[in-house]
Short mmCIF file of C-alpha atoms in Angstrom, two decimals:
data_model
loop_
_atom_site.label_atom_id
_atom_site.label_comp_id
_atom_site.label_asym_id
_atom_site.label_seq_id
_atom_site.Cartn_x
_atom_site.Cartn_y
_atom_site.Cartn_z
CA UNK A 12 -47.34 -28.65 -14.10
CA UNK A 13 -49.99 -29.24 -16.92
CA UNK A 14 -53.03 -29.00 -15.62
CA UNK A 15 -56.63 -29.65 -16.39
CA UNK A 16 -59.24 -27.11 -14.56
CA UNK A 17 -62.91 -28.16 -14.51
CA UNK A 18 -66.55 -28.80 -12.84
CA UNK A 19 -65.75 -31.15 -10.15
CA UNK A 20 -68.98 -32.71 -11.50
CA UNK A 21 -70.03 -36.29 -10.16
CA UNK A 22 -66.03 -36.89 -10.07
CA UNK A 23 -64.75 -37.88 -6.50
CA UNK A 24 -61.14 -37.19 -5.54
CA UNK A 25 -60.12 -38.87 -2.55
CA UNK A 26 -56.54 -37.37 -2.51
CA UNK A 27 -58.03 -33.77 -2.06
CA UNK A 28 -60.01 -35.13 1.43
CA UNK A 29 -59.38 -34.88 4.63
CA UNK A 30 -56.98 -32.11 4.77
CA UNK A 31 -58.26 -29.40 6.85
CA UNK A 32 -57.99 -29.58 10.34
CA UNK A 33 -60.97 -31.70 11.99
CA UNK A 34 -62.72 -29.03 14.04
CA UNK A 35 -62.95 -26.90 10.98
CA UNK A 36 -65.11 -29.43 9.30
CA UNK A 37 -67.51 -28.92 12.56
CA UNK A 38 -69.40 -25.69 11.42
CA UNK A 39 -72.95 -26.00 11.39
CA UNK A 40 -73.33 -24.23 7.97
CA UNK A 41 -70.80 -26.07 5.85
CA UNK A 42 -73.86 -29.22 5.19
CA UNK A 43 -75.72 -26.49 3.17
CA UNK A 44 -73.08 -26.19 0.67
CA UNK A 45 -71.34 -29.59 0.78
CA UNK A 46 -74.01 -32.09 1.02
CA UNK A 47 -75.65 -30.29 -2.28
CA UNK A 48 -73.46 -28.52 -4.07
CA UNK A 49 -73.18 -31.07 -6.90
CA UNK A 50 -76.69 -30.96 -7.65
CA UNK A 51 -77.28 -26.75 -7.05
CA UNK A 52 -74.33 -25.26 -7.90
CA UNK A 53 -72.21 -27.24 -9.73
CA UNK A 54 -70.84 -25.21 -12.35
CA UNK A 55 -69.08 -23.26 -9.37
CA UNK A 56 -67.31 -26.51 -7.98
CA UNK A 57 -63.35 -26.58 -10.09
CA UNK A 58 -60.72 -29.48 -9.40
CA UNK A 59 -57.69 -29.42 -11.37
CA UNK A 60 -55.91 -32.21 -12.59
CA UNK A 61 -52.41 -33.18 -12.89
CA UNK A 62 -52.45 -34.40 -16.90
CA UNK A 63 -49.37 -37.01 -16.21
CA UNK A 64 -50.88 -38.30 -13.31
CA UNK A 65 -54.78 -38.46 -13.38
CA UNK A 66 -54.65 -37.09 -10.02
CA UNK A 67 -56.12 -34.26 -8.32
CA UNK A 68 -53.87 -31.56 -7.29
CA UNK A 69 -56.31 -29.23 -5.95
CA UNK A 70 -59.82 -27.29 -6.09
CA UNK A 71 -61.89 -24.49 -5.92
CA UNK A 72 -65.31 -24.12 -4.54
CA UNK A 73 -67.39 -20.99 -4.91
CA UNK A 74 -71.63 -20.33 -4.66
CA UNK A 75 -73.66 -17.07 -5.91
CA UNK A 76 -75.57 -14.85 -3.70
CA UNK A 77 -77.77 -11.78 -3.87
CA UNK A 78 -75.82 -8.77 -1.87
CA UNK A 79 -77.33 -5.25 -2.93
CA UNK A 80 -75.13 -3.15 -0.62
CA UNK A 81 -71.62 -1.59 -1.47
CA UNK A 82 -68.97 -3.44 -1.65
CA UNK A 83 -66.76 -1.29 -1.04
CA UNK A 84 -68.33 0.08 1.97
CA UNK A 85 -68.47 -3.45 3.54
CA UNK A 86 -69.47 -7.32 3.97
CA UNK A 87 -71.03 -8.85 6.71
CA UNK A 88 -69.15 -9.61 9.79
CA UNK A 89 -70.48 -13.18 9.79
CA UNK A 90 -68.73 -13.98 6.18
CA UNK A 91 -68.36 -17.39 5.09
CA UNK A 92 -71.55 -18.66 7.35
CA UNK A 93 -73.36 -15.75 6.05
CA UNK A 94 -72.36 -16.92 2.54
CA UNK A 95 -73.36 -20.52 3.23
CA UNK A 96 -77.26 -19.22 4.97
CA UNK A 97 -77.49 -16.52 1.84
CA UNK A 98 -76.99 -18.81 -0.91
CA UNK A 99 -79.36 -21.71 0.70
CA UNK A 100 -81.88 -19.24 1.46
CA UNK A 101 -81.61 -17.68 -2.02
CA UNK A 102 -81.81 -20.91 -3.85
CA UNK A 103 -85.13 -22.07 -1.63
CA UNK A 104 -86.32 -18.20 -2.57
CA UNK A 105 -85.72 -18.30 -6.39
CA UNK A 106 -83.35 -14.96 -5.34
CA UNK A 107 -81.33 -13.62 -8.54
CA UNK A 108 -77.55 -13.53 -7.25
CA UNK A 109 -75.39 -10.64 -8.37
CA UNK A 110 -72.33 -11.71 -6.82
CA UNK A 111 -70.11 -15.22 -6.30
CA UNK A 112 -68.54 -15.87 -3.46
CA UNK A 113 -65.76 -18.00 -2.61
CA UNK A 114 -65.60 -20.50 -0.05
CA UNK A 115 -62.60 -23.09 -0.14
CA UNK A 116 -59.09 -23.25 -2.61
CA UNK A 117 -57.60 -26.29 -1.42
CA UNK A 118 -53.89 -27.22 -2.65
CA UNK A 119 -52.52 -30.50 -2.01
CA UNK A 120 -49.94 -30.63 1.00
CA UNK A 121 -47.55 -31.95 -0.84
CA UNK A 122 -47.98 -29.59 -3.59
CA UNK A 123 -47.95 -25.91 -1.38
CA UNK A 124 -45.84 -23.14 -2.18
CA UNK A 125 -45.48 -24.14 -5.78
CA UNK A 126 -47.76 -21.19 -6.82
CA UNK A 127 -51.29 -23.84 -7.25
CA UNK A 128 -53.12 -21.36 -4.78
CA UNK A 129 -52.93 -18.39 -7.29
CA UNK A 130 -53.68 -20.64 -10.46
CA UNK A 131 -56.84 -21.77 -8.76
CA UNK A 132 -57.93 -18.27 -7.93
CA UNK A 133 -57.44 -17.47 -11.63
CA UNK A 134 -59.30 -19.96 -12.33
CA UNK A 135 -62.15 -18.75 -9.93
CA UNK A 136 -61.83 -15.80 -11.08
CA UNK A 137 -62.46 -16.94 -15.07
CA UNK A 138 -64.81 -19.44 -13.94
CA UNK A 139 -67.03 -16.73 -12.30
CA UNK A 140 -66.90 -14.21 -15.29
CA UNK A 141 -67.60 -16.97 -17.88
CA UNK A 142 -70.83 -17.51 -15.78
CA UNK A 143 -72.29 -13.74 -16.14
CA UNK A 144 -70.55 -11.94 -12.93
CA UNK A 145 -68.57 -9.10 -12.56
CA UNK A 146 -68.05 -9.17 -9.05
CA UNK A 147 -66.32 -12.11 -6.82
CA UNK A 148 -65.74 -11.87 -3.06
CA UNK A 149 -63.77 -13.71 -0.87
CA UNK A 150 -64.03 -14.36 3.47
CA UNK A 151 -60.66 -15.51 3.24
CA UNK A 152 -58.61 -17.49 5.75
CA UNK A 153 -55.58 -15.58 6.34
CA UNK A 154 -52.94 -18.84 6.06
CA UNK A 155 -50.19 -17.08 8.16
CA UNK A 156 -52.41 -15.84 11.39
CA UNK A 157 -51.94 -19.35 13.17
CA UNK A 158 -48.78 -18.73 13.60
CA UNK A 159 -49.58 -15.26 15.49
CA UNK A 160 -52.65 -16.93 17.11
CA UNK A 161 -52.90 -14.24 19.77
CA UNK A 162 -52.26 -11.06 17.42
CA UNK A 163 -55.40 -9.02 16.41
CA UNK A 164 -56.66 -9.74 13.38
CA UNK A 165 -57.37 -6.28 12.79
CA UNK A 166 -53.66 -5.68 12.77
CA UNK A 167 -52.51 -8.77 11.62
CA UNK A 168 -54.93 -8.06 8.56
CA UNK A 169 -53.42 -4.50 7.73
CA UNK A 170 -50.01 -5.27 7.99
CA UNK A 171 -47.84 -4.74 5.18
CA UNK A 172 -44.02 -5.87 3.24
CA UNK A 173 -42.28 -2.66 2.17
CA UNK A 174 -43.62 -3.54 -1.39
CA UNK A 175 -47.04 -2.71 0.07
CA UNK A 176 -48.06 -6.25 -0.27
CA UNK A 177 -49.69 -7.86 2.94
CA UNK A 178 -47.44 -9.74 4.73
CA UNK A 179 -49.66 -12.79 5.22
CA UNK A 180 -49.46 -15.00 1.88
CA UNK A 181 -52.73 -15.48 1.00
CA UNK A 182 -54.03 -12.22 1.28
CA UNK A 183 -50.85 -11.65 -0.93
CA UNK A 184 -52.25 -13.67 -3.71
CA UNK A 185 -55.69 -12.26 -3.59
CA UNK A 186 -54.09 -8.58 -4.10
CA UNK A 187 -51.78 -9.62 -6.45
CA UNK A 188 -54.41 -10.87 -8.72
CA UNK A 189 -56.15 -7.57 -8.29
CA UNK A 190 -58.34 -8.17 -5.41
CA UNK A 191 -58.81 -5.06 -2.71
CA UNK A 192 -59.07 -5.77 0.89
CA UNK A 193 -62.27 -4.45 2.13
CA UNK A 194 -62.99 -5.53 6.00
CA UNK A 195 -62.35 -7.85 8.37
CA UNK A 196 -65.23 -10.71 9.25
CA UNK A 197 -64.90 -11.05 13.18
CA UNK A 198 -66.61 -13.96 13.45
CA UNK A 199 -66.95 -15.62 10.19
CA UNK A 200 -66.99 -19.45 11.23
CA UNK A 201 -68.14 -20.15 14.53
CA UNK A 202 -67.80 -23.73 15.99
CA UNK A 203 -68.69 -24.58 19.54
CA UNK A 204 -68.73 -28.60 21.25
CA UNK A 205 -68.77 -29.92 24.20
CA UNK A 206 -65.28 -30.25 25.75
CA UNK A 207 -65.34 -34.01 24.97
CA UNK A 208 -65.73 -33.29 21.36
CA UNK A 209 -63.23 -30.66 21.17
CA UNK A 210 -60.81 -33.50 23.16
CA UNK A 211 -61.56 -35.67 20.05
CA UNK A 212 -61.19 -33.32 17.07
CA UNK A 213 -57.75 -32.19 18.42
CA UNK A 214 -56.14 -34.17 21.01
CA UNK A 215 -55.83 -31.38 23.32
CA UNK A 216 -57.55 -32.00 27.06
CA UNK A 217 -59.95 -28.64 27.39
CA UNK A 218 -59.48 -29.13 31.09
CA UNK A 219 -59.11 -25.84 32.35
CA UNK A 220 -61.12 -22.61 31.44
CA UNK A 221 -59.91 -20.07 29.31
CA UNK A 222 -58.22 -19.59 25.91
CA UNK A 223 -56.94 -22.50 24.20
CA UNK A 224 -54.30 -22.72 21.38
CA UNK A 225 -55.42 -24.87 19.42
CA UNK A 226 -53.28 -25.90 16.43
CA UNK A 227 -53.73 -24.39 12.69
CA UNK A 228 -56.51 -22.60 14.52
CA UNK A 229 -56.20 -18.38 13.55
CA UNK A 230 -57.55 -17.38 17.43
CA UNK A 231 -57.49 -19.33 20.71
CA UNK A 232 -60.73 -21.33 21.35
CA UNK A 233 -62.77 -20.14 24.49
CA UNK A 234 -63.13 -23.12 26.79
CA UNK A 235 -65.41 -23.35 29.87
CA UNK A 236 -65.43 -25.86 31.99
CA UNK A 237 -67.97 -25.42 34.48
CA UNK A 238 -70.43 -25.33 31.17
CA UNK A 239 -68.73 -27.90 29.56
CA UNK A 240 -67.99 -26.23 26.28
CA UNK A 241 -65.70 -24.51 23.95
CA UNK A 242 -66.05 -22.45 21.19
CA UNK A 243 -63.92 -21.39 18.36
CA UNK A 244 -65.36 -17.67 16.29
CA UNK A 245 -62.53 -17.49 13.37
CA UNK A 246 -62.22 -14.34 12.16
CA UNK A 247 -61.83 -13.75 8.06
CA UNK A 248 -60.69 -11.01 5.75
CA UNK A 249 -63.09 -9.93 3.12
CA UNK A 250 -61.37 -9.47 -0.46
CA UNK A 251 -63.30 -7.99 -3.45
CA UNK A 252 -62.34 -9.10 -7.06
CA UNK A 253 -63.84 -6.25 -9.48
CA UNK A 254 -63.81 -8.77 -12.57
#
């Protein structure tokens, strides 16, 4: 596919909406990226184009941050909210970042498994050393743990093919375009509603207390009835790419 790979810039592409599951568009943090990243970051926001079509096949959203620990030693367990509050906070601080991080490849549906994912993360990856930074990290969503919903992500996360590649795919691309798995973010995305609003963003009744499989979700979702709420705490995988 010949693609063009740009700044989303003031562009809107419909097709690319509306493609994660609902509840995931619930957490509380995601509004301090997505409601401004146009107009604060927007040389870190890259759609790719199909050339034949005009149409948007997929993109890539990343922000900078300030971290001054060791990278190797370790991200925050709270990942990709921590990277949404640390970049806000930053911005509002006049904070120097050191470091990008990524927050969202999206492929079409109809276009997965045709190799898009890693072509984007090149593409982060080039995008984020053309702007001045030798260091991009990643709280990435593990695409093949809702399928094992009840497996520990610890393990799930250190499991390997006898190539030494993980076995989930998308870690797989991140270490096969040189990124190093450092840790595991236990609860990088946490999104809690009342049961009524957890009815509506997946169909499913939250009627009885206890762990809920919810689909395309990586854990179950803890649901309590007597306090009439749920909460989902995804866990992530922190990947370093040494640029």
């Amino acid at each position: 596919m010949d693609l063009d790979i740009a700044p989303i810039g003031d562009r809107t592409f419909p097709e690319l909406a509306d493609h994660w599951p609902v509840f995931m568009g619930e957490d509380p943090n995601g509004s301090l990226y997505y409601r401004h990243y146009r107009r604060l970051w927007p040389e870190f926001a890259l759609v790719a184009v199909d050339r034949d079509t005009g149409l948007a096949v997929a993109k890539a959203h990343s922000v900078p941050i300030a971290f001054d620990g060791d990278l190797a030693a370790g991200l925050p367990e709270d990942g990709w909210d921590w990277v949404m509050r640390t970049a806000a906070h930053d911005r509002l601080g006049g904070v120097t970042p050191t470091v990008v991080s990524a927050l969202e490849i999206l492929v079409r549906p109809d276009l997965r498994g045709t190799g898009l994912s890693g072509r984007m993360l090149a593409a982060m990856r080039d995008n984020t050393a053309k702007l001045g930074f030798t260091d991009l990290v990643a709280p990435v969503r593990p695409s093949g743990k809702a399928a094992q919903i009840t497996k520990s992500i610890d393990v799930y996360a250190s499991e390997h093919r006898p190539d030494g590649l993980p076995v989930d795919p998308w870690l797989r691309v991140h270490v096969r375009a040189g990124g190093t798995i450092v840790n595991v973010a236990h609860h990088s995305m946490v999104i809690a509603g009342t049961l009524e609003a957890w009815r509506t963003w997946t169909g499913l009744p939250f009627d009885v207390s206890g762990a809920v499989a919810v689909p395309e979700a990586l854990v179950p979702v803890h649901c309590d009835v007597e306090q009439d709420h749920a909460v989902y705490i995804e866990p992530n995988v922190w990947v370093h790419h040494r640029l």
